[in-house]
PDB file of C-alpha atoms in Angstrom:
ATOM      1  CA  MET A 227      14.795  -4.620 -15.844  1.00 45.00           C
ATOM      2  CA  SER A 228      13.951  -0.916 -15.776  1.00 57.00           C
ATOM      3  CA  GLN A 229      11.281  -0.880 -13.068  1.00 88.00           C
ATOM      4  CA  GLU A 230      12.524   0.621  -9.813  1.00 94.00           C
ATOM      5  CA  LEU A 231      12.898  -1.912  -7.033  1.00 97.00           C
ATOM      6  CA  TYR A 232      11.917  -1.403  -3.411  1.00 97.00           C
ATOM      7  CA  PHE A 233      13.066  -3.295  -0.310  1.00 97.00           C
ATOM      8  CA  GLU A 234      10.198  -5.804  -0.636  1.00 97.00           C
ATOM      9  CA  ASP A 235      11.248  -6.664  -4.208  1.00 97.00           C
ATOM     10  CA  PHE A 236      14.643  -8.074  -3.192  1.00 97.00           C
ATOM     11  CA  TYR A 237      15.439 -11.656  -2.122  1.00 98.00           C
ATOM     12  CA  VAL A 238      18.634 -13.458  -1.144  1.00 98.00           C
ATOM     13  CA  GLY A 239      20.231 -15.041  -4.200  1.00 98.00           C
ATOM     14  CA  GLN A 240      18.723 -12.528  -6.630  1.00 97.00           C
ATOM     15  CA  LYS A 241      21.185 -11.655  -9.420  1.00 97.00           C
ATOM     16  CA  PHE A 242      21.681  -8.667 -11.661  1.00 97.00           C
ATOM     17  CA  HIS A 243      23.976  -8.095 -14.655  1.00 97.00           C
ATOM     18  CA  SER A 244      24.988  -4.660 -15.871  1.00 96.00           C
ATOM     19  CA  ALA A 245      23.188  -3.782 -19.085  1.00 95.00           C
ATOM     20  CA  GLY A 246      26.342  -2.385 -20.639  1.00 94.00           C
ATOM     21  CA  THR A 247      30.094  -2.547 -20.392  1.00 97.00           C
ATOM     22  CA  ALA A 248      32.870  -0.025 -19.836  1.00 98.00           C
ATOM     23  CA  LYS A 249      35.974  -0.232 -22.000  1.00 98.00           C
ATOM     24  CA  VAL A 250      39.122   1.127 -20.367  1.00 98.00           C
ATOM     25  CA  SER A 251      41.844   2.828 -22.430  1.00 98.00           C
ATOM     26  CA  ALA A 252      45.424   3.651 -21.477  1.00 98.00           C
ATOM     27  CA  GLU A 253      44.578   7.348 -21.894  1.00 98.00           C
ATOM     28  CA  GLU A 254      41.674   7.101 -19.416  1.00 98.00           C
ATOM     29  CA  ILE A 255      43.840   5.227 -16.923  1.00 98.00           C
ATOM     30  CA  LYS A 256      46.488   7.966 -17.099  1.00 98.00           C
ATOM     31  CA  GLU A 257      43.926  10.807 -16.929  1.00 98.00           C
ATOM     32  CA  PHE A 258      42.221   9.341 -13.859  1.00 98.00           C
ATOM     33  CA  GLY A 259      45.590   8.582 -12.283  1.00 98.00           C
ATOM     34  CA  GLN A 260      46.897  12.091 -12.926  1.00 98.00           C
ATOM     35  CA  LYS A 261      43.795  13.669 -11.434  1.00 98.00           C
ATOM     36  CA  TYR A 262      42.989  11.346  -8.508  1.00 98.00           C
ATOM     37  CA  ASP A 263      45.732   8.753  -7.848  1.00 98.00           C
ATOM     38  CA  PRO A 264      49.067  10.044  -9.229  1.00 98.00           C
ATOM     39  CA  GLN A 265      51.226   6.987  -8.700  1.00 97.00           C
ATOM     40  CA  PRO A 266      53.754   5.942 -11.372  1.00 97.00           C
ATOM     41  CA  PHE A 267      52.052   2.631 -12.240  1.00 97.00           C
ATOM     42  CA  HIS A 268      48.879   4.579 -13.209  1.00 97.00           C
ATOM     43  CA  LEU A 269      50.726   7.253 -15.217  1.00 98.00           C
ATOM     44  CA  ASP A 270      53.630   5.812 -17.164  1.00 96.00           C
ATOM     45  CA  GLU A 271      54.104   2.514 -18.989  1.00 96.00           C
ATOM     46  CA  ALA A 272      57.879   2.329 -18.305  1.00 96.00           C
ATOM     47  CA  ALA A 273      57.503   3.033 -14.586  1.00 96.00           C
ATOM     48  CA  ALA A 274      54.565   0.614 -14.432  1.00 97.00           C
ATOM     49  CA  ALA A 275      56.610  -2.143 -16.115  1.00 97.00           C
ATOM     50  CA  ASN A 276      59.069  -2.015 -13.192  1.00 95.00           C
ATOM     51  CA  SER A 277      56.344  -2.001 -10.528  1.00 96.00           C
ATOM     52  CA  LEU A 278      54.454  -4.687  -8.650  1.00 96.00           C
ATOM     53  CA  PHE A 279      51.869  -4.543 -11.469  1.00 97.00           C
ATOM     54  CA  ALA A 280      54.421  -5.235 -14.264  1.00 97.00           C
ATOM     55  CA  GLY A 281      52.484  -2.922 -16.582  1.00 97.00           C
ATOM     56  CA  LEU A 282      50.083   0.005 -16.669  1.00 98.00           C
ATOM     57  CA  ALA A 283      47.193  -0.568 -14.265  1.00 98.00           C
ATOM     58  CA  ALA A 284      44.078   1.462 -13.526  1.00 98.00           C
ATOM     59  CA  SER A 285      43.706   2.898 -10.066  1.00 98.00           C
ATOM     60  CA  GLY A 286      41.418   0.745  -7.939  1.00 98.00           C
ATOM     61  CA  TRP A 287      39.323   3.884  -7.417  1.00 98.00           C
ATOM     62  CA  HIS A 288      38.969   4.189 -11.204  1.00 98.00           C
ATOM     63  CA  THR A 289      37.630   0.632 -11.283  1.00 98.00           C
ATOM     64  CA  VAL A 290      35.262   1.453  -8.402  1.00 98.00           C
ATOM     65  CA  ALA A 291      34.017   4.549 -10.266  1.00 98.00           C
ATOM     66  CA  LEU A 292      33.399   2.536 -13.456  1.00 98.00           C
ATOM     67  CA  THR A 293      31.598  -0.111 -11.411  1.00 98.00           C
ATOM     68  CA  MET A 294      29.346   2.532  -9.894  1.00 97.00           C
ATOM     69  CA  ARG A 295      28.533   3.915 -13.332  1.00 97.00           C
ATOM     70  CA  LEU A 296      27.599   0.446 -14.585  1.00 97.00           C
ATOM     71  CA  LEU A 297      25.414  -0.176 -11.521  1.00 96.00           C
ATOM     72  CA  VAL A 298      23.617   3.165 -11.838  1.00 95.00           C
ATOM     73  CA  THR A 299      23.098   3.126 -15.611  1.00 94.00           C
ATOM     74  CA  GLY A 300      21.802  -0.396 -15.943  1.00 91.00           C
ATOM     75  CA  GLY A 301      22.768  -2.672 -13.093  1.00 90.00           C
ATOM     76  CA  VAL A 302      20.454  -2.509 -10.105  1.00 93.00           C
ATOM     77  CA  PRO A 303      17.431  -0.164 -10.429  1.00 95.00           C
ATOM     78  CA  ILE A 304      16.889   0.742  -6.778  1.00 96.00           C
ATOM     79  CA  ALA A 305      14.066   3.184  -6.082  1.00 96.00           C
ATOM     80  CA  GLY A 306      15.579   6.456  -4.920  1.00 94.00           C
ATOM     81  CA  GLY A 307      19.060   5.560  -6.195  1.00 95.00           C
ATOM     82  CA  ILE A 308      21.998   3.543  -4.935  1.00 96.00           C
ATOM     83  CA  VAL A 309      22.677   4.826  -1.421  1.00 96.00           C
ATOM     84  CA  GLY A 310      25.510   3.186   0.484  1.00 95.00           C
ATOM     85  CA  ALA A 311      25.739   2.652   4.234  1.00 95.00           C
ATOM     86  CA  GLY A 312      29.122   0.929   4.094  1.00 96.00           C
ATOM     87  CA  ALA A 313      31.221  -1.384   1.938  1.00 97.00           C
ATOM     88  CA  GLU A 314      34.127  -3.787   1.706  1.00 98.00           C
ATOM     89  CA  ILE A 315      36.378  -3.667  -1.358  1.00 98.00           C
ATOM     90  CA  ALA A 316      38.867  -6.152  -2.776  1.00 98.00           C
ATOM     91  CA  PHE A 317      41.005  -5.880  -5.923  1.00 98.00           C
ATOM     92  CA  PRO A 318      41.940  -9.460  -6.900  1.00 98.00           C
ATOM     93  CA  ARG A 319      43.736  -8.338 -10.093  1.00 97.00           C
ATOM     94  CA  PRO A 320      44.420  -5.024 -11.821  1.00 98.00           C
ATOM     95  CA  THR A 321      42.288  -3.437 -14.513  1.00 98.00           C
ATOM     96  CA  ARG A 322      44.415  -3.046 -17.652  1.00 98.00           C
ATOM     97  CA  PRO A 323      44.231  -0.942 -20.802  1.00 98.00           C
ATOM     98  CA  GLY A 324      41.809  -2.581 -23.225  1.00 98.00           C
ATOM     99  CA  ASP A 325      39.769  -4.289 -20.505  1.00 98.00           C
ATOM    100  CA  GLU A 326      36.022  -4.260 -21.045  1.00 98.00           C
ATOM    101  CA  LEU A 327      34.259  -4.373 -17.705  1.00 98.00           C
ATOM    102  CA  GLN A 328      30.831  -5.626 -16.696  1.00 98.00           C
ATOM    103  CA  VAL A 329      29.254  -6.086 -13.272  1.00 98.00           C
ATOM    104  CA  VAL A 330      27.483  -9.137 -11.871  1.00 98.00           C
ATOM    105  CA  SER A 331      25.643  -8.518  -8.585  1.00 98.00           C
ATOM    106  CA  GLU A 332      24.005 -10.848  -6.071  1.00 98.00           C
ATOM    107  CA  VAL A 333      21.847 -10.066  -3.049  1.00 98.00           C
ATOM    108  CA  THR A 334      23.417 -11.789  -0.028  1.00 98.00           C
ATOM    109  CA  GLU A 335      21.444 -10.342   2.888  1.00 98.00           C
ATOM    110  CA  ILE A 336      18.237  -8.398   3.543  1.00 98.00           C
ATOM    111  CA  THR A 337      17.545  -6.710   6.873  1.00 97.00           C
ATOM    112  CA  PRO A 338      14.589  -4.456   7.701  1.00 96.00           C
ATOM    113  CA  SER A 339      15.510  -1.369   9.718  1.00 95.00           C
ATOM    114  CA  ARG A 340      14.655  -1.672  13.417  1.00 94.00           C
ATOM    115  CA  THR A 341      14.320   2.081  13.841  1.00 96.00           C
ATOM    116  CA  LYS A 342      13.143   3.360  10.456  1.00 95.00           C
ATOM    117  CA  PRO A 343      10.126   1.434   9.139  1.00 94.00           C
ATOM    118  CA  ASP A 344      10.312   3.113   5.717  1.00 96.00           C
ATOM    119  CA  ARG A 345      13.564   1.356   4.721  1.00 96.00           C
ATOM    120  CA  GLY A 346      15.921  -1.571   5.093  1.00 97.00           C
ATOM    121  CA  ILE A 347      19.464  -2.691   4.273  1.00 97.00           C
ATOM    122  CA  VAL A 348      20.219  -4.866   1.251  1.00 98.00           C
ATOM    123  CA  VAL A 349      23.736  -6.307   1.051  1.00 98.00           C
ATOM    124  CA  LEU A 350      24.839  -6.606  -2.561  1.00 98.00           C
ATOM    125  CA  ARG A 351      28.009  -8.463  -3.590  1.00 98.00           C
ATOM    126  CA  ASN A 352      29.235  -6.988  -6.876  1.00 98.00           C
ATOM    127  CA  GLU A 353      31.912  -8.569  -9.031  1.00 98.00           C
ATOM    128  CA  THR A 354      33.404  -6.429 -11.762  1.00 98.00           C
ATOM    129  CA  ARG A 355      34.778  -8.722 -14.446  1.00 98.00           C
ATOM    130  CA  ASN A 356      36.878  -8.110 -17.525  1.00 98.00           C
ATOM    131  CA  GLN A 357      36.214  -9.528 -21.001  1.00 98.00           C
ATOM    132  CA  ARG A 358      37.889 -12.816 -19.979  1.00 98.00           C
ATOM    133  CA  GLY A 359      35.595 -13.199 -16.966  1.00 98.00           C
ATOM    134  CA  GLU A 360      38.439 -12.425 -14.548  1.00 98.00           C
ATOM    135  CA  VAL A 361      37.311 -10.601 -11.418  1.00 98.00           C
ATOM    136  CA  VAL A 362      39.084  -7.235 -11.037  1.00 98.00           C
ATOM    137  CA  LEU A 363      36.932  -5.882  -8.197  1.00 98.00           C
ATOM    138  CA  VAL A 364      34.707  -7.304  -5.477  1.00 98.00           C
ATOM    139  CA  LEU A 365      32.535  -4.650  -3.866  1.00 98.00           C
ATOM    140  CA  THR A 366      30.251  -5.835  -1.075  1.00 98.00           C
ATOM    141  CA  ALA A 367      27.962  -2.917  -0.346  1.00 98.00           C
ATOM    142  CA  LYS A 368      25.356  -2.305   2.343  1.00 98.00           C
ATOM    143  CA  LEU A 369      22.657  -0.325   0.580  1.00 98.00           C
ATOM    144  CA  VAL A 370      19.824   1.670   2.118  1.00 97.00           C
ATOM    145  CA  VAL A 371      16.691   0.707   0.180  1.00 98.00           C
ATOM    146  CA  PRO A 372      13.287   2.327   0.675  1.00 97.00           C
ATOM    147  CA  ARG A 373      10.157   0.291   1.297  1.00 97.00           C
ATOM    148  CA  LYS A 374       7.213   0.623  -1.068  1.00 94.00           C
ATOM    149  CA  PRO A 375       5.105   3.671  -0.289  1.00 90.00           C
ATOM    150  CA  GLN A 376       1.930   2.788   1.589  1.00 83.00           C
ATOM    151  CA  ALA A 377      -1.383   3.762   0.028  1.00 68.00           C
ATOM    152  CA  PRO A 378      -3.118   6.443   2.077  1.00 69.00           C
ATOM    153  CA  ALA A 379      -5.783   5.033   4.367  1.00 61.00           C
ATOM    154  CA  SER A 380      -9.314   5.712   3.212  1.00 59.00           C
ATOM    155  CA  PRO A 381     -11.220   8.144   5.390  1.00 58.00           C
ATOM    156  CA  SER A 382     -13.434   6.468   7.933  1.00 54.00           C
ATOM    157  CA  ASN A 383     -17.165   7.005   7.862  1.00 52.00           C
ATOM    158  CA  SER A 384     -17.516   5.878  11.458  1.00 47.00           C
ATOM    159  CA  THR A 385     -18.782   8.041  14.264  1.00 50.00           C
ATOM    160  CA  GLY A 386     -17.698   8.193  17.868  1.00 49.00           C
ATOM    161  CA  ASP A 387     -20.676   5.954  18.732  1.00 46.00           C
ATOM    162  CA  ASP A 388     -19.292   3.272  16.382  1.00 41.00           C
ATOM    163  CA  VAL A 389     -15.967   3.282  18.258  1.00 40.00           C
ATOM    164  CA  VAL A 390     -17.745   2.899  21.626  1.00 41.00           C
ATOM    165  CA  ALA A 391     -19.898   0.074  20.246  1.00 40.00           C
ATOM    166  CA  ALA A 392     -16.848  -1.688  18.805  1.00 38.00           C
ATOM    167  CA  THR A 393     -14.966  -1.250  22.080  1.00 37.00           C
ATOM    168  CA  ASN A 394     -17.826  -2.775  24.068  1.00 41.00           C
ATOM    169  CA  ALA A 395     -18.278  -5.623  21.572  1.00 40.00           C
ATOM    170  CA  HIS A 396     -14.704  -6.973  21.765  1.00 40.00           C
ATOM    171  CA  GLU A 397     -12.792  -8.213  24.770  1.00 42.00           C
ATOM    172  CA  HIS A 398      -9.460  -7.109  23.244  1.00 41.00           C
ATOM    173  CA  ASN A 399      -9.153  -4.371  20.667  1.00 39.00           C
ATOM    174  CA  ALA A 400      -6.902  -1.528  19.622  1.00 38.00           C
ATOM    175  CA  TYR A 401      -8.048   0.586  22.560  1.00 33.00           C
ATOM    176  CA  SER A 402      -7.715  -2.119  25.240  1.00 33.00           C
ATOM    177  CA  LEU A 403      -4.921  -2.278  27.734  1.00 35.00           C
ATOM    178  CA  PRO A 404      -3.858  -5.450  29.520  1.00 42.00           C
ATOM    179  CA  GLY A 405      -6.247  -6.088  32.376  1.00 44.00           C
ATOM    180  CA  ASP A 406      -9.128  -4.107  30.847  1.00 39.00           C
ATOM    181  CA  ARG A 407     -12.514  -5.793  31.271  1.00 43.00           C
ATOM    182  CA  HIS A 408     -15.361  -5.007  28.942  1.00 40.00           C
ATOM    183  CA  GLU A 409     -18.787  -6.090  30.188  1.00 40.00           C
TER     184      GLU A 409
END
């Protein structure tokens, strides 16, 4: 699905699958770890073997970054881009060298904005899975999604006399206030 989606296009239970996958190598795990999360279990196989992970494991933030790439490049085509308003993250198991990741997403909630009529919030539960179908990341994100643009109103050909006539012809109309009487 390459067409951009607006708030009105989403429904609870709607599912998306990333178009591609991301294969993770030991070198990438170490590079990301060295640059962004320099803990021994992301940098060195021997140190990782003696850790809670019992082997080299990708940083959770590396997995989040790969998930985002998969969502943006072929997961959920939201008009205006994927804009987060908040999220919950869980890492049920580590991402390992050789894992090939894909993302499965499901819409769990849709809420129109009470203060901004041009948008709403779509809650998307994303599961990043490895090649064995094991979930390595659950990212539940609140996304700001724009509404479809409204077509410009056509110019009116009415005159001021038409408005007066319409006002006098209807008991209640756009110009009436409670208690108004039109006779």
